Short mmCIF file of C-alpha atoms and ligand atoms in Angstrom, two decimals:
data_model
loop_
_atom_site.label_atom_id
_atom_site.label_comp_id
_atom_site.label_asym_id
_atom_site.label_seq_id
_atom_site.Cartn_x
_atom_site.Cartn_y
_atom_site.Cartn_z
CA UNK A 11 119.24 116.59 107.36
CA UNK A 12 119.51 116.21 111.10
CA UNK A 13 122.55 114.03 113.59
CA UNK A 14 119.77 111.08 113.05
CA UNK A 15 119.29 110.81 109.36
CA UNK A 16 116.05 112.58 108.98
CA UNK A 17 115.36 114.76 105.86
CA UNK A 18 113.38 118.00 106.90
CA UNK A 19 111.55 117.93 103.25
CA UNK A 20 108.03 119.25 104.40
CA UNK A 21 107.93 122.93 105.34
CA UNK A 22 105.43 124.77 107.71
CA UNK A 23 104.94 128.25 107.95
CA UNK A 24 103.35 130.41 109.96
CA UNK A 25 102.13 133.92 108.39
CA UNK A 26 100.90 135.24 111.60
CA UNK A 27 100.17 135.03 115.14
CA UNK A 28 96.78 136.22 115.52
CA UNK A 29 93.58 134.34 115.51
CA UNK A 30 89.94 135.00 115.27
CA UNK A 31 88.77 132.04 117.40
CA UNK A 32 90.22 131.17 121.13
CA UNK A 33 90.59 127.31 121.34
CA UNK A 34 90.37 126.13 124.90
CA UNK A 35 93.01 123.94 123.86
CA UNK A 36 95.70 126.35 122.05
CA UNK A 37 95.22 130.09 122.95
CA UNK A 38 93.91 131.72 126.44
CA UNK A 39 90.08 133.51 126.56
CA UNK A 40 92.11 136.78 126.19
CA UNK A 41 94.26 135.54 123.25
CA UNK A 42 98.24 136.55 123.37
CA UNK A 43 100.45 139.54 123.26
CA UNK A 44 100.20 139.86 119.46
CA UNK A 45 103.81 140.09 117.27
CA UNK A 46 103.85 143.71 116.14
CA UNK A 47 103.29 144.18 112.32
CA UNK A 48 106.68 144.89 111.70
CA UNK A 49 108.35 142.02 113.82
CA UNK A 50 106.19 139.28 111.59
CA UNK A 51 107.73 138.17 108.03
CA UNK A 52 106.47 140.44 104.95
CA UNK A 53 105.27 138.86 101.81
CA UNK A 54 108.68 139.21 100.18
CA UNK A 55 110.19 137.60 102.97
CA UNK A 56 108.22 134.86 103.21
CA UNK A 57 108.97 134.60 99.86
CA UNK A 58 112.50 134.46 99.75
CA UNK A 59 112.55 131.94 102.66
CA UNK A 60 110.41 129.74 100.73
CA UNK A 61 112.50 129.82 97.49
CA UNK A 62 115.83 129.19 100.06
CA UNK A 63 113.73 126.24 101.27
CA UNK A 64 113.14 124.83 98.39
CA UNK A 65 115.99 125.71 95.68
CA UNK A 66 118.67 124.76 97.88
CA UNK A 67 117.24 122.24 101.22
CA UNK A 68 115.32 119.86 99.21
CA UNK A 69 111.65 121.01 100.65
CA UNK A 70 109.18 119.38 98.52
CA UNK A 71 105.98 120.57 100.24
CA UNK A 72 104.81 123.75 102.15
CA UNK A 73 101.59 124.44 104.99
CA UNK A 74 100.69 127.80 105.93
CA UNK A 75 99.56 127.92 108.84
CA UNK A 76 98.99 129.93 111.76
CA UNK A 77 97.50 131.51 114.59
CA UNK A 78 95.17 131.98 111.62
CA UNK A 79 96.40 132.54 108.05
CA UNK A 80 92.81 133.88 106.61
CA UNK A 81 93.12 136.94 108.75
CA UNK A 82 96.07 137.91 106.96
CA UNK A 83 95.40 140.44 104.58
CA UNK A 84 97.63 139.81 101.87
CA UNK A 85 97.92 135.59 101.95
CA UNK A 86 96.26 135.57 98.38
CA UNK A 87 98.99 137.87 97.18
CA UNK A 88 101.28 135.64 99.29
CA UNK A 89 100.33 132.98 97.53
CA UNK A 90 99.98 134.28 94.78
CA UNK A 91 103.78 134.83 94.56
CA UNK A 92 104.61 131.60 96.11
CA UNK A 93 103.24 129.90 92.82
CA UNK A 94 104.82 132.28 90.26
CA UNK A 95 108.52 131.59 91.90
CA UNK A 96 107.31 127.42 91.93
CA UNK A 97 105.05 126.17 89.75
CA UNK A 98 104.82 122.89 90.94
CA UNK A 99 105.57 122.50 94.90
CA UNK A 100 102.58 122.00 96.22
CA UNK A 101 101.45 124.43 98.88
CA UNK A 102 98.27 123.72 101.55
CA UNK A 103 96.87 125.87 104.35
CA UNK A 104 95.69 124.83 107.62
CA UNK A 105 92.82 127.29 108.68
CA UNK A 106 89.84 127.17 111.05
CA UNK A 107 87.62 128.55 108.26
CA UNK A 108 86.26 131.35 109.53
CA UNK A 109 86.16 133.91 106.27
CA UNK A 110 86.53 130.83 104.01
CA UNK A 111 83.37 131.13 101.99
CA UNK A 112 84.29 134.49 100.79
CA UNK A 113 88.15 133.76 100.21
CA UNK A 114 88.11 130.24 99.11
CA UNK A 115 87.70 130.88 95.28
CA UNK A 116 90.41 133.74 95.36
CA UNK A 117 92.98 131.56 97.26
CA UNK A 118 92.34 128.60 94.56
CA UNK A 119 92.93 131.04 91.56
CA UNK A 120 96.31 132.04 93.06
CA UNK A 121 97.54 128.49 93.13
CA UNK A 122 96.70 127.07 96.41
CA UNK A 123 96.78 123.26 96.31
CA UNK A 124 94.63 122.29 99.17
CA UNK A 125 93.04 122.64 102.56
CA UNK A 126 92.70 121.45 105.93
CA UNK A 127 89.92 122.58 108.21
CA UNK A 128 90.30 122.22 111.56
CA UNK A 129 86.73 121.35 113.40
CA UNK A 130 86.02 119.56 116.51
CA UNK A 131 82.18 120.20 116.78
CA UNK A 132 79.17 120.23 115.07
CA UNK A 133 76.79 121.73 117.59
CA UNK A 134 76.45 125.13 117.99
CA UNK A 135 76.75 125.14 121.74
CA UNK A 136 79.71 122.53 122.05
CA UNK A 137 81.66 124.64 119.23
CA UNK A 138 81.30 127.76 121.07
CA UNK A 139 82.44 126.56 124.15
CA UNK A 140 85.54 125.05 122.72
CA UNK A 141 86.77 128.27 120.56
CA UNK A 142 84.51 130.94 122.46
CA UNK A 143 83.31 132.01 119.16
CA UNK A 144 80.04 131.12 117.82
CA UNK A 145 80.99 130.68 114.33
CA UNK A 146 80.19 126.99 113.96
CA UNK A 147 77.97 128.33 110.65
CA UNK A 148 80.66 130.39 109.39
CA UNK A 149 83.27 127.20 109.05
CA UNK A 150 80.76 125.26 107.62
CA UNK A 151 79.74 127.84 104.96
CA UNK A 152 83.60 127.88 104.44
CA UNK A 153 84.40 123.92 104.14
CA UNK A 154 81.35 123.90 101.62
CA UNK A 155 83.11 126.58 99.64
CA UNK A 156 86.06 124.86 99.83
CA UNK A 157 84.83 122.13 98.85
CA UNK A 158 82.81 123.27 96.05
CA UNK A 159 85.84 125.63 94.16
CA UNK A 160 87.91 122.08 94.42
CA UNK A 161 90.11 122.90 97.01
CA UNK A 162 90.49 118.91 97.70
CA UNK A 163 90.69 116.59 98.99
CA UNK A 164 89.69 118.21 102.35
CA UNK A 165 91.02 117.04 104.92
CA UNK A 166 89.30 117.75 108.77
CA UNK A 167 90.96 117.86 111.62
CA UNK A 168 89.34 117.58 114.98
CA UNK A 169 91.01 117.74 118.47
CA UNK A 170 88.80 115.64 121.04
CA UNK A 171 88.33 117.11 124.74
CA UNK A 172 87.32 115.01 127.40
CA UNK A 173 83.59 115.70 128.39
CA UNK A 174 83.48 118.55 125.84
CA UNK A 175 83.23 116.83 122.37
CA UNK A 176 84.76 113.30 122.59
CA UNK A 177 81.06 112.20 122.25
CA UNK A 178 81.20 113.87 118.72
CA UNK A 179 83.98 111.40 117.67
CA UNK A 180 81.15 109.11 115.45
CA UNK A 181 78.77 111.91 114.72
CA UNK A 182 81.96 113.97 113.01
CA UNK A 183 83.18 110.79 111.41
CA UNK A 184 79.63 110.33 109.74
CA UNK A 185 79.36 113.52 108.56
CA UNK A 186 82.73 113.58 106.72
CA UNK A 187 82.37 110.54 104.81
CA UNK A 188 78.95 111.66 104.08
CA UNK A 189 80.70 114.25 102.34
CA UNK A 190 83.77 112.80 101.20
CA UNK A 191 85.91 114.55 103.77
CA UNK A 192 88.98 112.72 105.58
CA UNK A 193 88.92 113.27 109.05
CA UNK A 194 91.96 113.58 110.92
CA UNK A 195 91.64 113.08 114.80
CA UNK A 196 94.97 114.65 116.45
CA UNK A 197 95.53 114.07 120.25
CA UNK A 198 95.97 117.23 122.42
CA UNK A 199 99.08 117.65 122.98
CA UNK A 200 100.54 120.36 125.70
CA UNK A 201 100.31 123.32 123.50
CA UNK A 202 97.91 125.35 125.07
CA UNK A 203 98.91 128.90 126.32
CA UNK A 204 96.78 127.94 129.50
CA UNK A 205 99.06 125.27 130.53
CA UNK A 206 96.34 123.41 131.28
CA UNK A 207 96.93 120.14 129.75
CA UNK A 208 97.45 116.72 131.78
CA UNK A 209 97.96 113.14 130.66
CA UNK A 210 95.29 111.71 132.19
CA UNK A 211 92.74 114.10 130.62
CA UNK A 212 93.35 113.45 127.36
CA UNK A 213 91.60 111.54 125.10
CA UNK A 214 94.19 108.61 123.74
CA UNK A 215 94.45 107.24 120.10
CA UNK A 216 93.18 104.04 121.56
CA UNK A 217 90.32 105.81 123.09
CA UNK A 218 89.04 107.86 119.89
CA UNK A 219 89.89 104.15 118.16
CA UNK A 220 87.00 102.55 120.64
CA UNK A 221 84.76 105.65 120.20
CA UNK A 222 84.71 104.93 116.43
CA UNK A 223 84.68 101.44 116.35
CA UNK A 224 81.04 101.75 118.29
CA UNK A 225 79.45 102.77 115.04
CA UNK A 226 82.23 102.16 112.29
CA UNK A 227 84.41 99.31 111.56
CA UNK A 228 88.39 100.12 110.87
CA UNK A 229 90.64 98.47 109.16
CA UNK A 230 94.45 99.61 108.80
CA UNK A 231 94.70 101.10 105.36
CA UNK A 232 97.18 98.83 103.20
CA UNK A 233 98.78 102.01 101.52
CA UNK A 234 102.24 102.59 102.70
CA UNK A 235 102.46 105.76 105.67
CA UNK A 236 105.42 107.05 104.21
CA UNK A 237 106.35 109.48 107.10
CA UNK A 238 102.65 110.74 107.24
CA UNK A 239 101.70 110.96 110.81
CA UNK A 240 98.11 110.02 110.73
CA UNK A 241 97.60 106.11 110.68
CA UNK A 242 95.00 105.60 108.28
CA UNK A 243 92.15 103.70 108.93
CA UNK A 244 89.40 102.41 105.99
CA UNK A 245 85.82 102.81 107.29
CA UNK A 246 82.79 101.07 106.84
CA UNK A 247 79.68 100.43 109.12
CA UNK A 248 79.13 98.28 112.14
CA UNK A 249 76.16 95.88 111.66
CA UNK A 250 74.41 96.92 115.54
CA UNK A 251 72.81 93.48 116.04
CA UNK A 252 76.10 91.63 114.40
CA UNK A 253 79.08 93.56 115.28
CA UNK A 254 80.51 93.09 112.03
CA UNK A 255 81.42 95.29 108.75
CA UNK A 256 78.34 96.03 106.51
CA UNK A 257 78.02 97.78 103.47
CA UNK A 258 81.09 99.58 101.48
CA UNK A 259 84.09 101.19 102.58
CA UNK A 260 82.88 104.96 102.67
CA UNK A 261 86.33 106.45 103.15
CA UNK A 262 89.54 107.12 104.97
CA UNK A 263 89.79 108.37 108.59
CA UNK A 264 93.37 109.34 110.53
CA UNK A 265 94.35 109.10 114.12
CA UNK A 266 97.53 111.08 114.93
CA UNK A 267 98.38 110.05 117.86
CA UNK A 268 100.96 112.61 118.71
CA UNK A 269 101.64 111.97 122.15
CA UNK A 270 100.94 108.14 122.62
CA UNK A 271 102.81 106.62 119.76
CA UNK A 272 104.87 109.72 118.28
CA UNK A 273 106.34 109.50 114.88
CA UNK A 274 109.10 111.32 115.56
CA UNK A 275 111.43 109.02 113.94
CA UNK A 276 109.85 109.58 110.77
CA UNK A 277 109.37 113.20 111.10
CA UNK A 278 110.04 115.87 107.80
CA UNK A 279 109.33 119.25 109.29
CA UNK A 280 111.20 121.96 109.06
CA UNK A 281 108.97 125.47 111.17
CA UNK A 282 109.08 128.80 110.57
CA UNK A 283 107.10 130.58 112.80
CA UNK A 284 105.57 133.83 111.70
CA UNK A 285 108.43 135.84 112.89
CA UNK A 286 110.83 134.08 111.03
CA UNK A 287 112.49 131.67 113.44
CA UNK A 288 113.38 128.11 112.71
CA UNK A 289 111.97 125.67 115.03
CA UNK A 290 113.35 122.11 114.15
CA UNK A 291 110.46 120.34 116.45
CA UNK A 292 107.08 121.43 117.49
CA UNK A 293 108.63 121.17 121.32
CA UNK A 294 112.01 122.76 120.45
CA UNK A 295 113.17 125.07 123.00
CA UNK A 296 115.87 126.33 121.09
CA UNK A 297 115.19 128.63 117.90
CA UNK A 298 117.18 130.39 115.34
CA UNK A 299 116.16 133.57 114.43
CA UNK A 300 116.74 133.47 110.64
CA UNK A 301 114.45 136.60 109.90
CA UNK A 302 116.55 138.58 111.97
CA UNK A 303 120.20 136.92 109.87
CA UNK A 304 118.22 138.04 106.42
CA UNK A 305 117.17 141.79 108.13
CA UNK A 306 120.89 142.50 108.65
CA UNK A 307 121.88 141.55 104.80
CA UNK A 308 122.77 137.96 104.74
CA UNK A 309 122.96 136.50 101.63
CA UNK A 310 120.82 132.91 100.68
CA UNK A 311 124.35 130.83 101.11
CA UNK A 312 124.76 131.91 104.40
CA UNK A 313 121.31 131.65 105.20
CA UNK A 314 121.07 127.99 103.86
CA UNK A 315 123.81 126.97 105.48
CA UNK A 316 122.40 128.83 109.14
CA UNK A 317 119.14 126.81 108.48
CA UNK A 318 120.84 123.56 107.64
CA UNK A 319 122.92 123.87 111.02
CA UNK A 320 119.62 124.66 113.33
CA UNK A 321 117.98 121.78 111.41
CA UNK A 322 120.99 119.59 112.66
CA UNK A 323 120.19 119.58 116.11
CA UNK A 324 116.75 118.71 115.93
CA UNK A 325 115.92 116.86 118.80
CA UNK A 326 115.16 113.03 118.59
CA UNK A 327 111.90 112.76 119.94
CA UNK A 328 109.59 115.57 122.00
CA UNK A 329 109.35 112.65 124.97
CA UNK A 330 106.14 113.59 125.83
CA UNK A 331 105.09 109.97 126.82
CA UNK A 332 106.47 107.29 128.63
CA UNK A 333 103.97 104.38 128.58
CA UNK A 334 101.24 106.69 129.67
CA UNK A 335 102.99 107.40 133.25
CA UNK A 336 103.34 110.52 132.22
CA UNK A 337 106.53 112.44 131.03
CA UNK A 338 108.88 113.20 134.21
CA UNK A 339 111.61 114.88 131.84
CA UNK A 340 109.60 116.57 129.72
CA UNK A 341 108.96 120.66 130.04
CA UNK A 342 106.34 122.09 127.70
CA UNK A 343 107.29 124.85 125.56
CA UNK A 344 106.62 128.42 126.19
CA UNK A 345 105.14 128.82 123.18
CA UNK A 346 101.45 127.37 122.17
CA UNK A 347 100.30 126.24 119.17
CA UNK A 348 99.14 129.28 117.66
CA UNK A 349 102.21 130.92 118.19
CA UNK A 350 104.83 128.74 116.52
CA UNK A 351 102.52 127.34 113.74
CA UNK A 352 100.60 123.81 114.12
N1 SAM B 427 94.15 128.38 113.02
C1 SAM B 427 94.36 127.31 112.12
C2 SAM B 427 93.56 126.10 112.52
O1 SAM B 427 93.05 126.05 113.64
O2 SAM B 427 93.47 125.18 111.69
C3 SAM B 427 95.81 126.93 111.93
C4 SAM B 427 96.68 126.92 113.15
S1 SAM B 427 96.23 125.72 114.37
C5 SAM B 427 97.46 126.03 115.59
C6 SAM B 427 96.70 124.21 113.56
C7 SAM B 427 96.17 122.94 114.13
O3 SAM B 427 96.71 122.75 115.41
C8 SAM B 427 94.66 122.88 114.29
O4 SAM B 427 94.16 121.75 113.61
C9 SAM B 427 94.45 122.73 115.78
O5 SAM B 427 93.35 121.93 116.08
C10 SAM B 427 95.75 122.10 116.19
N2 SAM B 427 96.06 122.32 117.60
C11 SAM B 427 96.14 123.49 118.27
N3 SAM B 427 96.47 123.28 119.56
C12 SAM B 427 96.62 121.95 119.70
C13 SAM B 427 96.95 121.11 120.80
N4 SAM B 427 97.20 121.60 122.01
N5 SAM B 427 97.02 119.78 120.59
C14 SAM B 427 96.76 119.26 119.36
N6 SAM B 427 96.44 120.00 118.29
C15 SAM B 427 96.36 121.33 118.45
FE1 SF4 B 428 93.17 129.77 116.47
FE2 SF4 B 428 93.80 127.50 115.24
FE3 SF4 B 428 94.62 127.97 117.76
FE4 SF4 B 428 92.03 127.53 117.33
S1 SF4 B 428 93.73 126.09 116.96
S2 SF4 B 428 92.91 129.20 118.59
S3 SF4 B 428 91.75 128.43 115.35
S4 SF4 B 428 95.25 129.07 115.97
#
């Protein structure tokens, strides 16, 4: 619980730092300063934070995440472990699929619940510019496996770059409800180790809404948000020569608009980056090193009770936006994306 009545009841953690891909828009061409192996959590850490989470904060609902959680060796075992200690809390992984195809059936058999795949392009060329990997074939191979051991629903999520992919927005759209996919668009936000993100460049929830609407019609989906931060959006096809609906409704589609209309009122999230600090808000710049409190001995009361206190003084909102004039008091984190676990 935090000074403004939120409940942190949806847990992300990070396993590790590193990555096999190089986003433009989260890690630099020559990735980071990777977290030593003994500085990032073990399994039986994780572990125990996780069952300290849960047992006695009220978390109802963990991510792993990353940097990249497939290139950890031991996640299956991870997970594995995670599902004998609670049988029921339902645990997802965010991953950019690279590895999937081989791992997928593995990670289902140990218990995990479902998976997001993050993918903002479907051409070859455009994918490799925007991770500076050319493994556009290797994600796919892994979403299909995914898909295919029944690691649903799948959810996509796609990051749009001005003049990179943001031409992709209908193309990507189409092929996930061709497959029954729901795609998730998320708005860059100033994450990226580059510091190269501005305002102005970004591509806006309104924006991606427009790019969408030239080929699909969306309508607000009646089912309640409840604290979700993508608003949900039913999709069926634009008649060309009408302008109206036609057809069915083929599926769901998200917009999280992050920065232009933050939830941050409504926000559940509790962090735990892969080193074991607490990070109350993606844009905290404060962090409580609770990996370091459970290395010297502490017990799970006192580390509760350390959590619940760094959870108190989560910060309102991130204040990334003000009307779209840009955010004069806002500072952007040292940390990117990768390295405190999106
Ligand atoms: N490597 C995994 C992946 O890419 O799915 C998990 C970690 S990644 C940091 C988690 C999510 O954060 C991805 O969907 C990615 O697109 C998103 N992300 C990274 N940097 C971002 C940024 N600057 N703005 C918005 N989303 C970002
Ligand atoms: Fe790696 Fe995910 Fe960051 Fe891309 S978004 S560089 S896949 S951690």
């Amino acid at each position: 619980m935090d000074r403004f009545g939120r409940q942190a009841t949806d847990m992300r953690l990070s396993v590790t730092d590193k990555c096999n891909l190089r986003c433009t828009y989260c890690m630099p061409a020559e990735g980071l300063q990777w977290l030593s192996k003994q500085a990032v959590m073990t399994a039986g850490e994780i572990v125990r934070i996780v069952g300290i989470g849960v047992e006695r904060l009220g978390v109802r609902e963990l991510r792993l995440t990353g940097g990249e959680p497939l290139v950890r060796p031991d996640l299956a075992a991870i997970i594995a472990a995670l599902r004998e200690h609670h049988p029921d809390l339902p645990i997802s992984m965010t991953t950019n699929g690279v590895g999937l195809d081989r791992k997928a059936q593995a990670l289902k058999e140990t218990g995990l619940t479902r998976i997001n795949v993050s993918l903002d392009s479907l051409h070859e060329e455009t994918f490799t510019r925007l991770t500076r990997r050319p493994f556009l074939s290797k994600v796919l191979a892994g979403v299909e496996a995914a898909r295919a051991v029944g690691l649903g629903p799948l959810k996509i999520n796609a990051v749009l770059m001005r003049g990179i992919n943001d031409h992709e927005a209908a193309g990507l759209l189409a092929w996930a409800l061709e497959h029954g996919f729901e795609l998730r668009f998320i708005e860059q936000m100033p994450l990226d180790a580059d510091h190269g993100w501005t305002r102005r460049a970004m591509i806006t929830a309104d924006e991606i809404h427009g790019l969408l609407s030239q080929e699909f019609c969306l309508r607000p989906d009646p089912r309640a948000r409840d604290g979700a931060p993508a608003a949900r959006f039913q999709v069926r096809r634009r008649d060309p020569a009408r302008g109206e609906a036609t057809g069915p409704v083929l599926g769901t589609a998200g917009i999280i608009a992050s920065v232009t209309e933050p939830f941050c009122s409504d926000c559940r999230r509790t962090r735990i980056t892969a080193e074991g600090k607490i990070m109350s808000c993606l844009f905290s710049r404060e962090e409580f090193d609770l990996l370091g409190l459970l290395r010297e001995g502490a017990d799970d009361d006192e580390l509760a009770v350390r959590w619940q206190d760094a959870m108190w003084v989560k910060p309102r909102a991130h204040g990334m936006d003000h009307g779209g004039l840009g955010a004069a008091d806002f500072i952007q984190p040292d940390r990117s994306m990768s390295a405190i676990g999106g």
